[in-house]
């Protein structure tokens, strides 16, 4: 699997990965902060993660009141790596800190992808592949949906795949080991790294990694997460439906390998994607089956570097850059359709911000999904879904707002019930209502 350097100008070859990554960071950051500015970001999930990071920053066990009053976030998903963001959050206590960190980590992953492509396909083609990767639908879909812990795994997997491609076996393992701190399913991806080592005759190291990955994942699923969850069980055990949504699943799989001109199918590196694909495809949760949300971000560096390996010495090397770029531009078009001015006009947003400013720092607030990220850095925020029994001092409700997870009618009814049972409307506009407990 060891690759030889392509005969390209050294200066160009060294510079291109960082140029691609720099442009990608600027784009991801601007996109994310625009969503935050226009209230497109949400309490589920940006607010939840900010509350966890805020807990770490203040020296506390990570919790999120949006999940439930005092709910431990490590009982929901196992992501202690979020503690690394605490020092940065202390410098800028804002959800923007998380969004910029995610933008940086996604952009960083473009460095090994572009570097591998440049060394195998040549500098120009490699840069095009890098651009296609930065625009890939899995990354843009994640950028377009708040912040998630998997942003740490994306560069880890990119560097891991690069080292496997270069036959730097131990370096690959070292880059993959921190996956166990990112999310509970990712130790199985570490186990897949071990299988790739075994295939490449690194049997002792490979089987050790396989065993460690499987054992760690079992420990997290069966012991750690149930112990940390107030319900005493894994929170996301939603059942199995391996035969449902066949068209959606097949479409997702085709979209995954098409940007590489199907070259990824020729490389054993694609094995790294199997654990993530397996749990998604057999789950009964239909959100896991398609191309939305953040679930495919960890697959992008695997598929692209597998594509580089598969394209080496093949005619697919000529097709790969064009396929990657066209697919990337297509994903930009699809995701840009969601980058709007949000539900409200600039004047309405200014009115909402003025109303939210009336809530004092440190207050406990029941807030709508889209309003929560405006408050989580300075208040204790609980989730207003139309069904919550919580009755804190302040309640702020957006109108209109998306119906998730309950209907608009139930939310309107719940807000009216609060006004009838001890809450007074103290401020509001045509877009927001602020209630205070009498």
Coordinates of C-alpha atoms in Angstrom, one line a residue:
X1 CA 0.0 0.0 0.0
X2 CA 3.0 2.3 0.3
X3 CA 2.6 5.2 -2.2
X4 CA 5.3 6.9 -4.3
X5 CA 5.4 10.6 -4.7
X6 CA 4.0 11.9 -8.0
X7 CA 6.3 14.0 -10.1
X8 CA 4.9 17.4 -9.2
X9 CA 6.6 20.6 -8.1
X10 CA 7.5 20.2 -4.4
X11 CA 6.4 23.7 -3.4
X12 CA 3.0 23.3 -5.1
X13 CA 2.5 19.9 -3.6
X14 CA 3.3 21.1 -0.1
X15 CA 1.2 24.3 -0.3
X16 CA -2.0 23.0 -1.8
X17 CA -3.3 21.0 1.2
X18 CA -3.1 24.0 3.5
X19 CA -4.6 26.4 0.9
X20 CA -7.6 24.0 0.6
X21 CA -7.9 23.7 4.3
X22 CA -7.7 27.4 4.9
X23 CA -10.4 28.2 2.3
X24 CA -12.5 25.4 3.8
X25 CA -12.2 26.8 7.3
X26 CA -13.3 30.2 6.2
X27 CA -16.3 28.8 4.4
X28 CA -17.4 26.4 7.2
X29 CA -16.9 29.2 9.8
X30 CA -18.9 31.8 7.9
X31 CA -21.6 29.3 7.1
X32 CA -22.0 28.2 10.7
X33 CA -21.9 31.7 12.2
X34 CA -24.5 32.8 9.7
X35 CA -26.8 30.1 10.9
X36 CA -26.3 31.2 14.5
X37 CA -26.9 34.8 13.6
X38 CA -30.2 34.0 11.8
X39 CA -31.5 31.7 14.5
X40 CA -31.1 28.6 12.3
X41 CA -29.0 27.0 15.0
X42 CA -30.9 25.1 17.6
X43 CA -30.9 24.0 21.2
X44 CA -31.0 20.4 19.9
X45 CA -28.0 20.0 19.3
X46 CA -25.9 23.1 19.6
X47 CA -27.3 24.2 22.9
X48 CA -26.9 20.8 24.4
X49 CA -23.2 20.6 23.5
X50 CA -22.6 24.2 24.7
X51 CA -24.1 23.3 28.1
X52 CA -21.7 20.3 28.3
X53 CA -18.7 22.4 27.4
X54 CA -19.8 25.2 29.7
X55 CA -19.9 22.6 32.5
X56 CA -16.3 21.5 31.8
X57 CA -15.2 25.1 31.6
X58 CA -16.5 25.7 35.1
X59 CA -15.0 22.5 36.5
X60 CA -18.2 20.6 36.7
X61 CA -19.4 17.2 35.5
X62 CA -20.8 17.7 32.0
X63 CA -24.6 18.2 32.0
X64 CA -27.3 19.6 29.8
X65 CA -30.6 20.9 31.2
X66 CA -31.9 20.9 27.6
X67 CA -31.8 17.1 27.8
X68 CA -33.6 17.3 31.1
X69 CA -32.9 19.1 34.4
X70 CA -29.4 18.2 35.5
X71 CA -29.1 15.5 32.8
X72 CA -25.5 14.1 32.5
X73 CA -24.4 14.3 28.9
X74 CA -22.0 11.4 29.3
X75 CA -25.0 9.2 29.9
X76 CA -26.4 10.3 26.5
X77 CA -23.3 9.8 24.4
X78 CA -19.8 9.1 25.6
X79 CA -17.7 12.1 24.4
X80 CA -15.2 13.2 27.1
X81 CA -13.1 14.7 24.4
X82 CA -15.3 17.8 24.6
X83 CA -13.4 18.8 27.6
X84 CA -10.6 20.0 25.2
X85 CA -12.9 22.9 24.2
X86 CA -13.2 24.2 27.8
X87 CA -10.1 26.5 27.7
X88 CA -11.3 28.1 24.5
X89 CA -14.8 28.5 25.9
X90 CA -13.5 30.4 28.9
X91 CA -11.9 32.8 26.5
X92 CA -15.1 33.2 24.5
X93 CA -18.2 31.8 26.3
X94 CA -20.4 31.5 23.2
X95 CA -21.8 28.8 21.0
X96 CA -19.7 30.3 18.3
X97 CA -16.6 28.8 20.0
X98 CA -18.0 25.3 19.3
X99 CA -18.9 26.2 15.7
X100 CA -15.4 27.6 15.0
X101 CA -13.8 24.5 16.6
X102 CA -15.9 22.3 14.3
X103 CA -15.0 24.4 11.3
X104 CA -11.3 24.1 12.1
X105 CA -11.4 20.3 12.7
X106 CA -13.3 19.6 9.5
X107 CA -10.9 21.9 7.5
X108 CA -7.9 20.2 9.1
X109 CA -9.0 16.9 7.8
X110 CA -8.6 18.3 4.2
X111 CA -4.8 18.4 4.7
X112 CA -4.1 14.6 4.7
X113 CA -6.8 14.0 2.1
X114 CA -5.4 16.6 -0.3
X115 CA -1.8 15.5 0.5
X116 CA -2.5 11.9 -0.4
X117 CA -4.4 12.8 -3.5
X118 CA -1.6 15.2 -4.7
X119 CA 1.1 12.5 -4.1
X120 CA -0.8 9.8 -6.0
X121 CA -2.6 11.8 -8.7
X122 CA -0.3 14.9 -9.1
X123 CA -0.6 18.3 -7.5
X124 CA -3.3 19.8 -9.7
X125 CA -5.6 16.8 -9.6
X126 CA -4.9 16.3 -6.0
X127 CA -5.9 19.9 -5.2
X128 CA -9.2 19.3 -7.2
X129 CA -9.9 16.2 -5.1
X130 CA -9.1 18.1 -2.0
X131 CA -11.6 20.8 -3.0
X132 CA -14.2 18.1 -3.8
X133 CA -13.6 16.6 -0.3
X134 CA -14.0 19.9 1.4
X135 CA -17.3 20.4 -0.4
X136 CA -18.5 16.8 0.1
X137 CA -22.1 16.3 1.1
X138 CA -21.2 14.5 4.4
X139 CA -19.2 17.5 5.7
X140 CA -21.5 20.2 4.4
X141 CA -24.5 18.4 5.9
X142 CA -22.8 18.4 9.3
X143 CA -21.8 22.0 9.0
X144 CA -25.5 22.8 8.2
X145 CA -26.7 21.1 11.4
X146 CA -25.2 22.7 14.4
X147 CA -22.2 21.2 16.3
X148 CA -21.5 17.5 17.1
X149 CA -18.7 15.7 18.8
X150 CA -17.9 13.7 15.7
X151 CA -16.0 16.7 14.4
X152 CA -13.0 15.5 16.4
X153 CA -13.2 12.1 14.7
X154 CA -13.1 13.4 11.2
X155 CA -9.4 14.6 11.2
X156 CA -8.4 11.6 13.4
X157 CA -9.7 9.3 10.7
X158 CA -8.2 11.3 7.9
X159 CA -4.7 11.1 9.4
X160 CA -5.2 7.5 10.3
X161 CA -6.2 6.6 6.7
X162 CA -3.2 8.6 5.4
X163 CA -0.8 6.6 7.6
X164 CA -2.4 3.3 6.6
X165 CA -1.9 4.3 3.0
X166 CA 1.8 5.0 3.6
X167 CA 2.1 1.8 5.7
X168 CA 3.0 3.7 8.8
X169 CA 1.2 1.2 11.0
X170 CA 2.0 2.4 14.5
X171 CA 1.4 6.0 13.6
X172 CA -2.1 5.0 12.2
X173 CA -2.9 3.3 15.5
X174 CA -1.8 6.3 17.5
X175 CA -4.1 8.6 15.5
X176 CA -7.0 6.2 15.8
X177 CA -6.8 5.5 19.5
X178 CA -8.5 8.8 20.7
X179 CA -11.6 7.7 18.8
X180 CA -12.6 5.9 22.0
X181 CA -13.1 9.4 23.6
X182 CA -15.2 10.8 20.9
X183 CA -18.3 8.6 20.7
X184 CA -19.3 5.1 21.9
X185 CA -19.6 3.5 18.5
X186 CA -16.2 4.7 17.2
X187 CA -14.1 2.1 19.1
X188 CA -15.6 -0.3 16.5
X189 CA -14.0 1.9 13.8
X190 CA -10.7 1.5 15.7
X191 CA -11.3 -2.3 15.5
X192 CA -11.7 -1.9 11.8
X193 CA -8.3 -0.2 11.7
X194 CA -7.0 -3.4 13.3
X195 CA -8.5 -5.5 10.6
X196 CA -6.8 -3.4 7.9
X197 CA -3.5 -4.1 9.8
X198 CA -4.2 -7.8 9.8
X199 CA -4.9 -7.8 6.1
X200 CA -1.5 -6.1 5.6
X201 CA 0.2 -8.8 7.6
X202 CA 0.6 -6.8 10.8
X203 CA -1.2 -9.5 12.7
X204 CA 0.1 -9.1 16.3
X205 CA -0.6 -5.3 16.3
X206 CA -3.8 -5.7 14.2
X207 CA -5.4 -8.3 16.5
X208 CA -4.5 -6.3 19.6
X209 CA -6.2 -3.2 18.1
X210 CA -9.3 -5.3 17.1
X211 CA -9.6 -6.7 20.6
X212 CA -9.1 -3.4 22.3
X213 CA -11.7 -1.7 20.0
X214 CA -14.4 -4.4 20.4
X215 CA -13.8 -4.6 24.2
X216 CA -14.0 -0.9 24.7
X217 CA -17.1 -0.5 22.7
X218 CA -18.8 -3.3 24.6
X219 CA -17.7 -1.7 27.9
X220 CA -19.2 1.7 26.9
X221 CA -22.5 0.3 25.5
X222 CA -23.1 -2.3 28.2
X223 CA -21.6 -0.8 31.4
X224 CA -20.5 2.9 31.2
X225 CA -23.5 4.5 29.4
X226 CA -26.2 2.6 31.3
X227 CA -24.4 3.5 34.6
X228 CA -24.3 7.2 33.7
X229 CA -27.8 7.4 32.3
X230 CA -30.5 8.2 34.9
X231 CA -32.7 5.6 33.2
X232 CA -30.1 2.9 33.7
X233 CA -30.1 2.0 30.0
X234 CA -28.4 3.1 26.8
X235 CA -30.4 6.1 25.6
X236 CA -30.3 5.4 21.8
X237 CA -31.3 1.8 21.7
X238 CA -34.1 2.4 19.1
X239 CA -34.4 -1.1 17.8
X240 CA -33.6 -2.8 14.5
X241 CA -35.0 -2.5 11.0
X242 CA -32.4 -3.7 8.5
X243 CA -34.9 -4.1 5.6
X244 CA -36.6 -0.7 5.9
X245 CA -35.9 2.3 3.7
X246 CA -34.1 0.3 1.0
X247 CA -34.2 3.0 -1.6
X248 CA -33.0 5.7 0.8
X249 CA -30.1 3.4 2.0
X250 CA -29.0 2.4 -1.4
X251 CA -29.1 6.1 -2.5
X252 CA -26.9 7.0 0.4
X253 CA -24.4 4.3 -0.3
X254 CA -24.2 5.3 -4.0
X255 CA -23.7 9.0 -3.0
X256 CA -20.9 7.9 -0.7
X257 CA -18.7 6.2 -3.3
X258 CA -19.7 8.2 -6.5
X259 CA -17.5 11.2 -5.7
X260 CA -14.4 8.8 -6.0
X261 CA -15.6 7.5 -9.4
X262 CA -16.2 4.3 -7.4
X263 CA -12.4 3.9 -6.9
X264 CA -12.9 3.6 -3.2
X265 CA -14.5 0.2 -3.7
X266 CA -11.0 -1.1 -4.8
X267 CA -9.3 -0.3 -1.5
X268 CA -9.4 -2.3 1.8
X269 CA -9.3 1.1 3.5
X270 CA -13.0 1.3 2.9
X271 CA -13.3 -1.3 5.7
X272 CA -13.0 1.6 8.1
X273 CA -16.4 2.8 7.0
X274 CA -18.2 -0.5 7.7
X275 CA -18.9 -0.2 11.5
X276 CA -20.6 3.2 11.0
X277 CA -22.5 2.1 8.0
X278 CA -23.6 -1.1 9.7
X279 CA -25.2 0.4 12.8
X280 CA -26.9 3.0 10.7
X281 CA -28.3 0.6 8.1
X282 CA -29.7 -1.9 10.6
X283 CA -31.2 0.8 13.0
X284 CA -34.9 1.4 13.1
X285 CA -34.2 5.2 13.2
X286 CA -34.8 6.4 9.7
X287 CA -32.7 9.5 10.3
X288 CA -29.7 7.3 10.1
X289 CA -30.4 5.9 6.7
X290 CA -30.1 9.0 4.5
X291 CA -27.7 11.8 3.7
X292 CA -28.9 14.3 6.2
X293 CA -27.6 15.6 9.5
X294 CA -24.0 14.8 10.7
X295 CA -24.0 11.1 10.5
X296 CA -21.9 10.8 7.3
X297 CA -19.1 13.2 8.2
X298 CA -16.9 10.5 9.7
X299 CA -17.2 8.6 6.4
X300 CA -15.9 11.3 4.1
X301 CA -12.1 11.1 4.8
X302 CA -12.3 7.3 4.8
X303 CA -14.0 7.2 1.4
X304 CA -11.8 9.8 -0.2
X305 CA -8.5 8.3 0.9
X306 CA -9.8 4.9 0.0
X307 CA -10.6 6.4 -3.4
X308 CA -7.0 7.7 -3.7
X309 CA -5.7 4.3 -2.9
X310 CA -8.1 2.6 -5.4
X311 CA -7.3 5.1 -8.1
X312 CA -3.6 4.5 -8.0
X313 CA -2.3 2.9 -11.2
X314 CA -5.9 2.9 -12.6
X315 CA -7.7 4.9 -15.3
X316 CA -10.0 6.0 -12.4
X317 CA -7.3 8.4 -11.4
X318 CA -8.3 10.6 -14.4
X319 CA -12.0 10.4 -13.5
X320 CA -11.7 10.9 -9.7
X321 CA -11.0 14.6 -9.6
X322 CA -13.9 15.4 -12.0
X323 CA -16.3 13.2 -10.1
X324 CA -15.2 14.7 -6.7
X325 CA -15.6 18.3 -7.9
X326 CA -18.9 17.8 -9.6
X327 CA -20.3 16.0 -6.6
X328 CA -19.0 18.7 -4.3
X329 CA -20.5 21.5 -6.3
X330 CA -23.8 19.6 -6.3
X331 CA -23.7 19.2 -2.5
X332 CA -23.1 23.0 -2.2
X333 CA -26.2 23.6 -4.2
X334 CA -28.3 21.2 -2.1
X335 CA -27.1 22.6 1.2
X336 CA -27.1 26.2 0.2
X337 CA -30.8 25.9 -0.2
X338 CA -31.0 25.7 3.6
X339 CA -28.8 28.7 4.2
X340 CA -31.4 31.4 4.3
X341 CA -32.2 34.4 6.4
X342 CA -34.1 32.1 8.8
X343 CA -37.7 32.3 9.9
X344 CA -37.5 36.0 10.7
X345 CA -36.5 39.3 9.0
X346 CA -33.5 41.3 10.3
X347 CA -35.9 43.7 12.1
X348 CA -37.7 40.7 13.7
X349 CA -34.4 39.2 14.8
X350 CA -33.4 42.5 16.3
X351 CA -36.7 42.5 18.2
X352 CA -36.1 39.0 19.5
X353 CA -32.6 39.9 20.7
X354 CA -34.0 42.9 22.5
X355 CA -36.6 40.7 24.3
X356 CA -34.0 38.1 25.2
X357 CA -31.7 40.8 26.7
X358 CA -34.4 41.4 29.4
X359 CA -33.7 38.0 30.8
X360 CA -31.0 38.5 33.5
X361 CA -27.7 36.5 33.5
X362 CA -27.9 33.4 35.6
X363 CA -31.7 33.0 35.3
X364 CA -33.4 29.7 34.7
X365 CA -35.4 29.9 31.4
X366 CA -37.7 27.6 29.5
X367 CA -36.9 28.4 25.9
X368 CA -37.9 27.4 22.4
X369 CA -35.5 25.4 20.3
X370 CA -34.3 28.2 18.1
X371 CA -33.9 30.6 21.0
X372 CA -31.9 28.4 23.3
X373 CA -28.4 29.0 21.8
X374 CA -28.9 32.7 22.4
X375 CA -29.1 32.0 26.2
X376 CA -27.1 28.9 27.0
X377 CA -23.9 30.8 27.6
X378 CA -25.4 32.9 30.4
X379 CA -28.5 31.2 31.7
X380 CA -29.8 27.8 32.8
X381 CA -31.9 26.8 29.8
X382 CA -34.5 24.1 29.7
X383 CA -36.3 23.0 26.6
X384 CA -39.8 24.3 25.8
X385 CA -41.6 21.6 23.8
X386 CA -45.2 22.1 24.8
X387 CA -45.1 19.2 27.2
X388 CA -42.4 20.1 29.8
X389 CA -43.7 20.2 33.4
X390 CA -40.9 22.7 34.4
X391 CA -42.1 26.1 35.6
X392 CA -39.0 28.2 35.9
X393 CA -39.0 32.0 36.5
X394 CA -38.8 32.9 32.8
X395 CA -40.3 31.4 29.7
X396 CA -39.5 32.6 26.2
X397 CA -41.4 31.2 23.2
X398 CA -40.7 31.9 19.5
X399 CA -43.6 32.3 17.1
X400 CA -43.7 30.8 14.6
X401 CA -41.2 28.0 15.0
X402 CA -40.6 24.5 13.7
X403 CA -42.9 22.0 15.2
X404 CA -40.3 19.5 16.3
X405 CA -40.6 17.5 18.6
X406 CA -44.3 18.3 19.1
X407 CA -46.9 20.2 17.1
X408 CA -47.2 23.9 16.8
X409 CA -50.7 23.6 18.2
X410 CA -49.4 21.9 21.4
X411 CA -46.8 24.5 21.9
X412 CA -49.3 27.4 21.4
X413 CA -51.7 25.6 23.9
X414 CA -48.8 25.2 26.4
X415 CA -47.9 28.8 26.2
X416 CA -51.5 29.9 26.7
X417 CA -51.8 27.5 29.7
X418 CA -48.7 29.1 31.3
X419 CA -50.4 32.5 31.0
X420 CA -53.5 31.2 32.7
X421 CA -51.6 29.6 35.5
X422 CA -49.3 32.1 37.0
X423 CA -47.2 33.6 34.3
X424 CA -47.4 37.2 33.1
X425 CA -46.4 38.4 29.6
X426 CA -43.8 41.1 30.2
X427 CA -42.5 41.6 26.7
X428 CA -42.9 40.4 23.2
X429 CA -43.1 41.1 19.5
X430 CA -44.8 39.4 16.6
X431 CA -42.0 36.8 16.7
X432 CA -41.4 36.1 20.4
X433 CA -43.3 36.1 23.8
X434 CA -41.5 36.6 27.1
X435 CA -43.3 35.4 30.2
X436 CA -42.4 35.9 33.9
X437 CA -43.7 33.8 36.8
X438 CA -45.8 36.0 39.0

